[in-house]
Structures are given as C-alpha cells and as structure tokens.
Short mmCIF file of C-alpha atoms and ligand atoms in Angstrom, two decimals:
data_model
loop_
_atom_site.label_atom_id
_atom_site.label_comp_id
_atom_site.label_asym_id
_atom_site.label_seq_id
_atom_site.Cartn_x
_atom_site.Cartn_y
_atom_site.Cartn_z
CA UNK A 1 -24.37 -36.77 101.99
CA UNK A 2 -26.05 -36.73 98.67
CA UNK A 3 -25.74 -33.90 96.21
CA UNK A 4 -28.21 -31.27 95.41
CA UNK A 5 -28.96 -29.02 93.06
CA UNK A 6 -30.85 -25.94 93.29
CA UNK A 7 -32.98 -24.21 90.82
CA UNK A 8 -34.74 -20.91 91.77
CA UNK A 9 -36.70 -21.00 88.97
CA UNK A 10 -39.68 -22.45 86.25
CA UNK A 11 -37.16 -24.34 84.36
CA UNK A 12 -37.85 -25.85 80.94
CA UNK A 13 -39.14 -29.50 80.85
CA UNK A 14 -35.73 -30.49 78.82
CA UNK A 15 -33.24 -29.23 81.85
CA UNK A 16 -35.53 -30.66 84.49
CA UNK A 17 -34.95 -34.22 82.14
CA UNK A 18 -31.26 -33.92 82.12
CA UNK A 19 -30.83 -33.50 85.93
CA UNK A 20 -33.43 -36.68 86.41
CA UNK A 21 -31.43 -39.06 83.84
CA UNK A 22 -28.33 -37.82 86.12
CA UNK A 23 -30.48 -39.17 89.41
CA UNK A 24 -29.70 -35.94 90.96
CA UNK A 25 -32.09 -34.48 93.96
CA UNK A 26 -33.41 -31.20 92.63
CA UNK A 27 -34.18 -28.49 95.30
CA UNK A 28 -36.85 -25.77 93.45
CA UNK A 29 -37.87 -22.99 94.59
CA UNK A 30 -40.36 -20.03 92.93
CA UNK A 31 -43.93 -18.82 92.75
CA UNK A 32 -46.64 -19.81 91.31
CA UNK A 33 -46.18 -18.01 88.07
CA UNK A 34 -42.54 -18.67 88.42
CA UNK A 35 -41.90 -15.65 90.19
CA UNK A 36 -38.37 -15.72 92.00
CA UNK A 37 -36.92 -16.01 95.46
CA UNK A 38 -35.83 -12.73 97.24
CA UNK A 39 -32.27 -12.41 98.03
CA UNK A 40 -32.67 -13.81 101.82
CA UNK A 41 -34.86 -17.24 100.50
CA UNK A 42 -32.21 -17.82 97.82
CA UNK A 43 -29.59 -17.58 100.80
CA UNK A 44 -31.46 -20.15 102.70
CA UNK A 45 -32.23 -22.73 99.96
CA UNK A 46 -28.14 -22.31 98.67
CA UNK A 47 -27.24 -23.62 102.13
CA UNK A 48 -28.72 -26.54 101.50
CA UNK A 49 -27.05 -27.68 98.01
CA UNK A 50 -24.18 -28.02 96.12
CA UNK A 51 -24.22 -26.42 92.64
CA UNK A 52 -26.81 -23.32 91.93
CA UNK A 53 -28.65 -22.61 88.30
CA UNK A 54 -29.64 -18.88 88.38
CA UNK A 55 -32.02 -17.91 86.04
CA UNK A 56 -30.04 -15.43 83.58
CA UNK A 57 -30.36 -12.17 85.27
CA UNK A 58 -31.31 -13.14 88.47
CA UNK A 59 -28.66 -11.67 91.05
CA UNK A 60 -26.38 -13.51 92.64
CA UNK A 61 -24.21 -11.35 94.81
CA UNK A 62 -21.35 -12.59 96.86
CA UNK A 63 -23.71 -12.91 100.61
CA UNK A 64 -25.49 -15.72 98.70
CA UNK A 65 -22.36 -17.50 97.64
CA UNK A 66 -20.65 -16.38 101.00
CA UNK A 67 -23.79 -18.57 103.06
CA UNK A 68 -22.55 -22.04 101.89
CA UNK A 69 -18.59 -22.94 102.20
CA UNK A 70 -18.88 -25.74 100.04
CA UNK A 71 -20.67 -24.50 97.24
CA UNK A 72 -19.00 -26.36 94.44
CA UNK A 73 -20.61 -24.08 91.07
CA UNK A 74 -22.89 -21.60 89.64
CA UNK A 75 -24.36 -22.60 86.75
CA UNK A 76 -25.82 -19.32 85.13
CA UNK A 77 -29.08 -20.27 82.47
CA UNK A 78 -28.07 -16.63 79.82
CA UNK A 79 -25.00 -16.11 78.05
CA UNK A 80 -24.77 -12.77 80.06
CA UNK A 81 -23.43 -13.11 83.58
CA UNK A 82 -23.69 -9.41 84.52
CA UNK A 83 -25.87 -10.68 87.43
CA UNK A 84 -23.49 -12.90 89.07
CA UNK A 85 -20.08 -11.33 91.01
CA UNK A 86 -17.95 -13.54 88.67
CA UNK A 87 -14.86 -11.93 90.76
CA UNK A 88 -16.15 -13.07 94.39
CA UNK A 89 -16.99 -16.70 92.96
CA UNK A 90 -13.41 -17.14 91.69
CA UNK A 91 -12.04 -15.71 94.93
CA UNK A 92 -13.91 -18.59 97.19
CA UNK A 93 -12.84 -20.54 94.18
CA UNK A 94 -16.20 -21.69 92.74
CA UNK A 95 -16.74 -22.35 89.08
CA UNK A 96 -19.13 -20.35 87.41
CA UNK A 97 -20.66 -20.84 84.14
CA UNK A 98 -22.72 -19.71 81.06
CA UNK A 99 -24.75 -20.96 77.83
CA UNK A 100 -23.25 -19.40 75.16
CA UNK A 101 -24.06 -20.07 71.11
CA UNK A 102 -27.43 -21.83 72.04
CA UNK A 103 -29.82 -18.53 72.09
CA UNK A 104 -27.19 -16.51 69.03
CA UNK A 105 -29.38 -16.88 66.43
CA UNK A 106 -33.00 -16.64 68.48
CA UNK A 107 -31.81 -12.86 70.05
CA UNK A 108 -30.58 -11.80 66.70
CA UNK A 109 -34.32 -12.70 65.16
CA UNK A 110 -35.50 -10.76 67.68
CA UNK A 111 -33.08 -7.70 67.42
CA UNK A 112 -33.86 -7.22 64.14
CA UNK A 113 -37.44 -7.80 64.73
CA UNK A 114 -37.46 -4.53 67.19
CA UNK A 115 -35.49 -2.75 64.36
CA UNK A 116 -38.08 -3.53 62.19
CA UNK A 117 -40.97 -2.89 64.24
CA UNK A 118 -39.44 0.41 65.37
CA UNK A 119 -38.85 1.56 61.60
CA UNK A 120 -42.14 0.86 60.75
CA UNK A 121 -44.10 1.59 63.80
CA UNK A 122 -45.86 -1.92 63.69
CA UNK A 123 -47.54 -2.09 67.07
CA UNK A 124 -48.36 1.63 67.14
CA UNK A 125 -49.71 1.09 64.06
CA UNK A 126 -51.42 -2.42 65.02
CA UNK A 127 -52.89 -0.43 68.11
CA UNK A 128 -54.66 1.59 65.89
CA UNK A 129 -56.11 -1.11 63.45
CA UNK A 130 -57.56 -2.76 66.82
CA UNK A 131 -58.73 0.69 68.31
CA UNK A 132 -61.66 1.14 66.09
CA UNK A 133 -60.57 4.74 65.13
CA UNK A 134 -59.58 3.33 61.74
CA UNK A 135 -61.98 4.55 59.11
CA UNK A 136 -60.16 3.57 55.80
CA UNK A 137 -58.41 6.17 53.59
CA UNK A 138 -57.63 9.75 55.34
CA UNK A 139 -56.54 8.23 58.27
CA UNK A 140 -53.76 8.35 60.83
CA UNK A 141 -50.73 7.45 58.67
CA UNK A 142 -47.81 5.90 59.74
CA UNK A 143 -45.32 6.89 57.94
CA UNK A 144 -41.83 4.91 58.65
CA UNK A 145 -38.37 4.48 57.69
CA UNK A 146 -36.93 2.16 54.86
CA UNK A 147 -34.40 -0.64 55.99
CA UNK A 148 -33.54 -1.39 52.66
CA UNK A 149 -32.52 0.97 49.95
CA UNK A 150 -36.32 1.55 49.31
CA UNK A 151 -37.48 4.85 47.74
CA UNK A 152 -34.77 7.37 48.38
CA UNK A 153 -32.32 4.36 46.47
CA UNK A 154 -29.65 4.55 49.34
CA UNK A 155 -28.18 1.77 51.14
CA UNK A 156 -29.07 2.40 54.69
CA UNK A 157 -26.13 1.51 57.30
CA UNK A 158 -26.11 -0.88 59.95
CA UNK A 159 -24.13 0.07 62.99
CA UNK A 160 -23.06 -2.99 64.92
CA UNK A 161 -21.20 -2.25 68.95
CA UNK A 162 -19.80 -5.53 70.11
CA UNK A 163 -19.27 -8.17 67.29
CA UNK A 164 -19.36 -11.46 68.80
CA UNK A 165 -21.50 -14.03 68.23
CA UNK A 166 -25.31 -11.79 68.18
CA UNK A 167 -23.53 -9.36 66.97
CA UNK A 168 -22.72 -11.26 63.76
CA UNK A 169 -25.94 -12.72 63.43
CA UNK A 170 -27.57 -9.63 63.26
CA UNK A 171 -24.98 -8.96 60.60
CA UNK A 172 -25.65 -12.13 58.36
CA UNK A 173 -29.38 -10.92 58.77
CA UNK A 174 -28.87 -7.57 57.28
CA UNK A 175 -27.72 -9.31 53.88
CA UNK A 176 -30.97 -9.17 52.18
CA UNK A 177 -31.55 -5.70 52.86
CA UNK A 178 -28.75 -4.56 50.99
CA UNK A 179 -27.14 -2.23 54.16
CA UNK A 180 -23.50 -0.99 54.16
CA UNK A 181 -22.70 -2.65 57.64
CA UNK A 182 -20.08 -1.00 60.27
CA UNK A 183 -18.93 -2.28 63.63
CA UNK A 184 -17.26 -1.62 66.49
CA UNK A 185 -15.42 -3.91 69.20
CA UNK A 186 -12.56 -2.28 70.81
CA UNK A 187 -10.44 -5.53 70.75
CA UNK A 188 -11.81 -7.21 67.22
CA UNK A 189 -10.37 -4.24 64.51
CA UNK A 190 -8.43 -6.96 62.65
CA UNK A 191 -10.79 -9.51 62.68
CA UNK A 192 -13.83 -7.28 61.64
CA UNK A 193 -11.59 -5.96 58.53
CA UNK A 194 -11.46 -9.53 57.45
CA UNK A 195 -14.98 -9.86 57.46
CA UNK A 196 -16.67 -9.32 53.87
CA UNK A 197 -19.17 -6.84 53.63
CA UNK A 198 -18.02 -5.22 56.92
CA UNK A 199 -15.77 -2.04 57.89
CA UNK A 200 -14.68 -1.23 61.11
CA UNK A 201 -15.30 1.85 62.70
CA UNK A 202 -14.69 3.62 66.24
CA UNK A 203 -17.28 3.95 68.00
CA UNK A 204 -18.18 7.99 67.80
CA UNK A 205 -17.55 7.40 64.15
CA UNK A 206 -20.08 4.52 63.79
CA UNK A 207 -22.70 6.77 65.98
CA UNK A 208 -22.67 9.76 63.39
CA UNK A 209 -22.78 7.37 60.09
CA UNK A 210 -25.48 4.75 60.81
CA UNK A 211 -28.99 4.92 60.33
CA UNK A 212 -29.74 1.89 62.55
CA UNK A 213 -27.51 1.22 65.91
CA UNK A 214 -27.92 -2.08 67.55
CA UNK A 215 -26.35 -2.87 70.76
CA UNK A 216 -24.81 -6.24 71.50
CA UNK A 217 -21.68 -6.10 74.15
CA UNK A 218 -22.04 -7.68 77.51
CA UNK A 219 -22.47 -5.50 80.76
CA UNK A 220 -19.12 -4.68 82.10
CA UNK A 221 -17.61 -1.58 84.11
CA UNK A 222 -16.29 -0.68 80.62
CA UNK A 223 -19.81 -0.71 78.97
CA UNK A 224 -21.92 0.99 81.48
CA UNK A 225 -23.46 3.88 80.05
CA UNK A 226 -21.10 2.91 77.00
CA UNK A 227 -24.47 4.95 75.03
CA UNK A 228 -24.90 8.37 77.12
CA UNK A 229 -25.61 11.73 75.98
CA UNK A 230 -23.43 12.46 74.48
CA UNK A 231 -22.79 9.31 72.25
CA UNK A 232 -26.77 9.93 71.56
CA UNK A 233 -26.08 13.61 70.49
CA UNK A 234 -23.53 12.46 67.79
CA UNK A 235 -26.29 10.35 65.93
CA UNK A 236 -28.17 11.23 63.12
CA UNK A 237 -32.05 12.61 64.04
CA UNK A 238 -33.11 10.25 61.24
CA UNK A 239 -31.65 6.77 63.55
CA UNK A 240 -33.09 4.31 65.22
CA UNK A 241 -31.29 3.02 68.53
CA UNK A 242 -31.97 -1.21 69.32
CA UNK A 243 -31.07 -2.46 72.79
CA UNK A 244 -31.10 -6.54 73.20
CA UNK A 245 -27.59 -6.05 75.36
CA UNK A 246 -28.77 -4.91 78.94
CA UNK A 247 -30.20 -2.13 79.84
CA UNK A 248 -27.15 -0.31 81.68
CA UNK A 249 -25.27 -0.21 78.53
CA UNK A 250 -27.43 2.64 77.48
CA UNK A 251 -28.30 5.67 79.62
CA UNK A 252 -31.97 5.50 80.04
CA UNK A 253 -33.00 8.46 80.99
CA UNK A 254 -31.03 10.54 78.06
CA UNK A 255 -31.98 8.52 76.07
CA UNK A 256 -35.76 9.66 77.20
CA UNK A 257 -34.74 13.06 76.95
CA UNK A 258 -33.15 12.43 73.16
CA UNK A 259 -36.04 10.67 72.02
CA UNK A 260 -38.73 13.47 73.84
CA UNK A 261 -37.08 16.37 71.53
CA UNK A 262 -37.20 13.63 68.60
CA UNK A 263 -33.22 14.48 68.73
CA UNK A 264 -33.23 11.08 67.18
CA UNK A 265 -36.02 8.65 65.45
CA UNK A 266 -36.64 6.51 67.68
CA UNK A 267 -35.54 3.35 70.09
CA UNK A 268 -36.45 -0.36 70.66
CA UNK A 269 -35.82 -1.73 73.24
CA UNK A 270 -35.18 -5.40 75.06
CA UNK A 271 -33.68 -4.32 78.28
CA UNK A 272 -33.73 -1.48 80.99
CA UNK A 273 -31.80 0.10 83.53
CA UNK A 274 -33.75 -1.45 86.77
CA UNK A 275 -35.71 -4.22 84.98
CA UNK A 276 -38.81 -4.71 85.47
CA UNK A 277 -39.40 -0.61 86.18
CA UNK A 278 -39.16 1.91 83.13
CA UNK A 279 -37.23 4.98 82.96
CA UNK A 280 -39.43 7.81 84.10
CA UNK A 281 -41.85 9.38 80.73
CA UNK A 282 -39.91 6.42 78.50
CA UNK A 283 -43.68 4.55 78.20
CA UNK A 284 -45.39 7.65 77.50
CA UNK A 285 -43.15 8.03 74.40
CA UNK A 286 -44.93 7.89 70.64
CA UNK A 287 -41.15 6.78 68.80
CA UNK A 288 -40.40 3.80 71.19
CA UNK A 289 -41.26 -0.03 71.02
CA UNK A 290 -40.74 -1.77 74.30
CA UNK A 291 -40.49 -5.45 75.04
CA UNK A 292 -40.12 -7.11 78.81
CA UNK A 293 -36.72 -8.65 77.77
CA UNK A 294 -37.53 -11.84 75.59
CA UNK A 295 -35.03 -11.43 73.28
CA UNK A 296 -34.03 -15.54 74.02
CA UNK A 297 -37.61 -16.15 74.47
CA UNK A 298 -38.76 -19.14 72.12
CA UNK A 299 -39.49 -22.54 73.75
CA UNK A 300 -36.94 -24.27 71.45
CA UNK A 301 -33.44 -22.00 72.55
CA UNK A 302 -35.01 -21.59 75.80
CA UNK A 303 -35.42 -25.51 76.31
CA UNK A 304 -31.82 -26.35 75.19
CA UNK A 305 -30.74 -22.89 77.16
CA UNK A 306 -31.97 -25.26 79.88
CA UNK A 307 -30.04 -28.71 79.01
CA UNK A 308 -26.71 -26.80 78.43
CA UNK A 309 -27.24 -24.86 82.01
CA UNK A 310 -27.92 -28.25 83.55
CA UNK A 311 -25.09 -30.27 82.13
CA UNK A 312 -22.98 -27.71 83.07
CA UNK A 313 -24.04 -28.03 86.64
CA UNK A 314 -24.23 -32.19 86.88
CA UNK A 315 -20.38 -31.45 85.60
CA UNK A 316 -19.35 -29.06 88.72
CA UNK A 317 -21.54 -31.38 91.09
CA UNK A 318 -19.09 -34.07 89.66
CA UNK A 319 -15.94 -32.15 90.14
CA UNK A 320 -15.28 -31.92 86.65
CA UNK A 321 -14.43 -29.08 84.17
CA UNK A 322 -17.79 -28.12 82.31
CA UNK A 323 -17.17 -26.71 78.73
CA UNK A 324 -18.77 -23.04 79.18
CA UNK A 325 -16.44 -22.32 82.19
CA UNK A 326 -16.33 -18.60 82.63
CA UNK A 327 -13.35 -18.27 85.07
CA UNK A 328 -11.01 -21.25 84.23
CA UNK A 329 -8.45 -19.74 86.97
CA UNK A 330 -10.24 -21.07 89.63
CA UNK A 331 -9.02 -24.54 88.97
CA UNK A 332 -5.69 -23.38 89.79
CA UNK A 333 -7.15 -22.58 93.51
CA UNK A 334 -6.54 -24.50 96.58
CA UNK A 335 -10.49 -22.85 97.89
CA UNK A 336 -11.34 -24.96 95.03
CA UNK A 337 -9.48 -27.89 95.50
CA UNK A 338 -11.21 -27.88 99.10
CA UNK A 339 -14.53 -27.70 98.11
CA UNK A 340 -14.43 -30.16 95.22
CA UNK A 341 -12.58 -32.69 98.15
CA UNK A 342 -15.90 -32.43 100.71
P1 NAP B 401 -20.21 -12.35 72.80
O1 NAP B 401 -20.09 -13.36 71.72
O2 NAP B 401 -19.25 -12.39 73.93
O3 NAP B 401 -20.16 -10.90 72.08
C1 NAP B 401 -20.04 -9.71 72.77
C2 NAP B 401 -18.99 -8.88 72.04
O4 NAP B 401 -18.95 -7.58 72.62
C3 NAP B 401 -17.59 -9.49 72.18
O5 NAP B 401 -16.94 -9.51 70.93
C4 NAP B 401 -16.90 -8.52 73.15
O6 NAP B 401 -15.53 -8.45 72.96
C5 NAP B 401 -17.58 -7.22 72.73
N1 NAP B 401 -17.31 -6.13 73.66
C6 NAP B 401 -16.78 -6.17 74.92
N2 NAP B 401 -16.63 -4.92 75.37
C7 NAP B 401 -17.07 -4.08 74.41
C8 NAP B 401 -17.15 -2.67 74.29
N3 NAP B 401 -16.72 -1.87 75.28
N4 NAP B 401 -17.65 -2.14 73.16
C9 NAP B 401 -18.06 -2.93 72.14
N5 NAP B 401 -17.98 -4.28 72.19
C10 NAP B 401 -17.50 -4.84 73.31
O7 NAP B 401 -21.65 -12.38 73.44
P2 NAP B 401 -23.04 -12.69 72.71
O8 NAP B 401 -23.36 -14.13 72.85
O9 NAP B 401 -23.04 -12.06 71.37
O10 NAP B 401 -24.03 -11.90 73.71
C11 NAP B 401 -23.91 -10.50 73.86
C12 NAP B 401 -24.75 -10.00 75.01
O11 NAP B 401 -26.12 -10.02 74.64
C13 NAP B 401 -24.69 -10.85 76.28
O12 NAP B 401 -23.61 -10.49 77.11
C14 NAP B 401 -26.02 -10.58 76.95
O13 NAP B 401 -25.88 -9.58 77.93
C15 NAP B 401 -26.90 -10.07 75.80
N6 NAP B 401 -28.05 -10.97 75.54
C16 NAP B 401 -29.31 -10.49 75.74
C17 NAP B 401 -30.40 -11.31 75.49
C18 NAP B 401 -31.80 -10.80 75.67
O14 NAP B 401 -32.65 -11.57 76.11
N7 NAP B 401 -32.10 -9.57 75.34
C19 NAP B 401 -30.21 -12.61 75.01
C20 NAP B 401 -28.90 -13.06 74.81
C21 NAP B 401 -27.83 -12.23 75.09
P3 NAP B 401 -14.56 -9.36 73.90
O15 NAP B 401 -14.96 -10.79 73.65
O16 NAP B 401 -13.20 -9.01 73.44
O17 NAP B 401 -14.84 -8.94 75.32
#
C-alpha cells in the first residue's frame, strides 16, 4: 500500500512543495478559510495515513493516535507541542516531532513588539487617531512608559522566565535599549551567569525587580499557572506583563482581576487560556493589547515552519530518524519497531 500523509490544515505553498518533490500522496483536510477538523473528522482521516502534520496547537489527544495501529509519526508544525500527548505517542511507540530555531527570531520581534505597543499604548492610541474624536492639542493623552532609560535616566529591567532560544532573542533585542536584563530558568542558573549582560534571578525575585516580564517557557504540568496571583501580587504596579508562551502559563482570570484594580500597568498578550475565547471582562480592559496568537506569523518563518514540519514527516514515513525528534526513546521500542516493519 502506498504511503500517506495527512495534513489537517492550509499549509504553506513551500511544505506542500517538499512533500510533492518526495512523490508522496497528500491527504488534506480543512475549511474553506482553513478552518480545522473536529476531533472525530481528524480520527477518520488519521485512519487512513501514515504520518500526521498537526498544525501547532491543534490537539492531538491519544483517541486520535489510538484509531490507527500503524501510525508511524506526528509531525507537529510549532516548536510547542503542548497540544500533542507526547507521553501516549511514545507509549504506542510513535515518533513525534517539532520545528524548533526556524520561528526564534520572528516570535521574539513580535514579543517585543507587544512590549512596546503595551508601553506606549499604540493601538489604543491609533484607535483614537482613526476615531475622529482627535481635535489636535488638549486632547486625550496617552501617556506611556519608557523602555529605555528615557526621562527619569534609569535603566529599566527586563525580566526574562524561560531562557532558551526566544527567550534569548528577546534578550539580544533589549541591547539597544540600554535595560539591566534578569532571567529565570530553573535548570539554566550556570549557564545564564555566563551570559554577559545577564544575572540570574529566582523567579519571585525577578517578579518584584522588573519593570517588563516576558514569558517564554513551554506549557508543562510544571508551568501551568507558573504566573498566578500571587506571582502577579509580587510585581511592581508600574510593570508590564508579555505573554507569547501559551496562555495556561499565566492565570487569566487574576490576571483580569490584577489588571482591573491597575494592581499592575498593564499586559500584552499572544496567547489565552481556551484560545480562541477571552477570559471573562479581559477585552473590556483599557491597559491590555491583545493579539489572536501570531507571534510566528510572517509568511517567510511560517513557510520554512512548513518545509522543516514536512521533512520531518517524509523522514518518519521513511522509517528514519528525523532531526527535531522530541521523544528519541521510542526508537528503543519494539511498538515501534512493529509499526516501522508494516
Ligand atoms: P526553548 O528553547 O525550549 O526555551 C524554553 C525555555 O524554558 C527552556 O530553556 C526551558 O528549560 C525553560 N523552562 C522549562 N520549564 C521552565 C520553568 N518552569 N520556568 C522557566 N523556564 C522554564 O523553546 P523556545 O523555542 O524558546 O519556545 C518557547 C515557547 O514559546 C514554546 O514552547 C512555545 O510554546 C512558545 N511559542 C509561542 C509562539 C507564538 O506564536 N506565540 C511561537 C513560538 C513559540 P528546559 O529546556 O530545561 O526545559
């Protein structure tokens, strides 16, 4: 029988080339506007192939991996992998995998682009240019916050939680405003220290020292609600909170409350609890600047996004070892071993 390959999704031009050149038959399946498959049509169209590409946070729970014994790989298209059950895949022993370093330097751009926006209040105040209420001097004013030492003369600080590879490009990005940068990743101390220009810093000390917090750890058990109340209490009422992570990572709804009593500045924000739905009163707030998760969202990084998901998968259709393998154990598993042999 001839291998497929199934994409649930609008993929980029440049993935849909790879798979092509590779002569492989490409099952696709979405709306329209590219809207995705529900959890039962994904289980249907999965029977039918050998190697899945999920679009990065679509969910792939063990049912759909459980409807087709000789599903030889997932190949995820996001670094994150929060919406897969890595565990389940490597117990049926199939190969799961990510696109790491290709979208690093496209989600930091856009990271500190919400920082920016937020300390400025760009689109509240370019809803207001565009409203007509503008009548030239004596106006609204929109008075922000400087990211640079600006007129107070202070360096402002740059709290950093997870220092991997966004996390660092936010860093590099923070050079020419002159900010004091601190980080925290609970298993990086040493190698953070090394870096110049940064100091390391646990985590409820980085919260009460930083004028800007950005968030860039993957979703785990460990980091769910890794930003609740009470990490938002121990920040200064002058910060500004930036989420490009995921939206669990931060505790939506205190941080609505914290941002209603202007306990803090204010928030931008990538990602959310129950994507697409907001937390309850979090749209109605004046201090926030929200984005429908687009922090990888340029055609460029989302094209090659595209070609590294798709090599991946004409690898695990192949029976070989891609290069962004997220659970390498499963080679060592006789499930796998059976499925690669069908
Ligand atoms: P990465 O290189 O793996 O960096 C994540 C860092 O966070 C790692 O150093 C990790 O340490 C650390 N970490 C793990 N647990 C932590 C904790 N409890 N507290 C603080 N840090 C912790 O990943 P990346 O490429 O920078 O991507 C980071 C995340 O950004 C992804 O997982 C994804 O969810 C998100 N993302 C979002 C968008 C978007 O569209 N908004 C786009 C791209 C990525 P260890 O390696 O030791 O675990």
């Amino acid at each position: 029988m001839s291998k497929r390959i199934l994409v649930p999704w609008a993929m980029p031009e440049r993935g849909k080339e790879v798979l092509r050149r590779a002569k492989i038959e490409v099952i696709f399946i979405h709306g329209p506007k590219g809207e995705l498959p529900s959890i039962n049509e994904l289980i249907q169209a999965v029977k039918q192939v050998d190697v899945l590409i999920p679009r990065g946070t679509q969910p792939v729970p063990g049912r759909v991996m459980m409807a087709n014994p000789n599903l030889r790989g997932i190949a995820n298209y996001g670094v994150g992998y929060d919406n897969i059950d890595v565990a389940f895949a490597t117990r049926l022993g199939i190969p799961v995998t990510n696109t790491p370093g290709v979208l690093t330097e496209t989600t930091a751009d856009l990271a500190w682009a919400l920082l920016m926006a937020t300390a400025r209040k760009i689109p509240q105040a370019h809803n207001y240019t565009l409203s007509g209420e503008w009548r030239g001097p004596g106006g609204r004013s929109f008075m922000g916050m400087d990211i640079g030492p600006g007129g107070s003369n202070r360096r402002k600080v740059l709290g950093i939680i997870g220092f991997g590879r966004i996390g660092q490009a936010v860093m590099r990005r923070s050079r020419g405003f002159k900010m004091k940068v601190v980080a925290y990743d609970p298993f990086l101390k040493e190698s953070i220290e090394k870096v110049k220009g940064v100091e390391y810093r646990e985590l409820d000390d980085l919260l009460r020292e930083s004028d800007f917090i950005t968030l860039h750890c993957p979703l785990t058990k460990e980091t769910h609600h890794l930003i609740g109340k009470r990490e938002l209490d121990l920040m200064k009422p002058t910060a500004i909170l930036i989420n490009t992570s995921r939206g669990p990572v931060l505790d939506e709804k205190a941080l609505v409350t914290v941002l209603k009593k202007g306990r803090i500045a204010g928030a931008g924000l990538d990602v959310y609890e129950k994507e697409p739905r907001l937390a309850p009163g979090l749209a109605k707030l004046q201090n926030v600047v929200l984005l429908p998760h687009i922090g990888s969202a340029t055609t460029d990084t989302r094209g090659q996004m595209a070609v590294v998901a798709a090599k991946n998968a004409v690898m695990m259709l192949r029976g070989k070892r891609p290069r962004n393998i997220i659970n390498p154990e499963v080679y060592h598993s006789p499930e796998y071993v059976r499925r690669v042999k069908i």
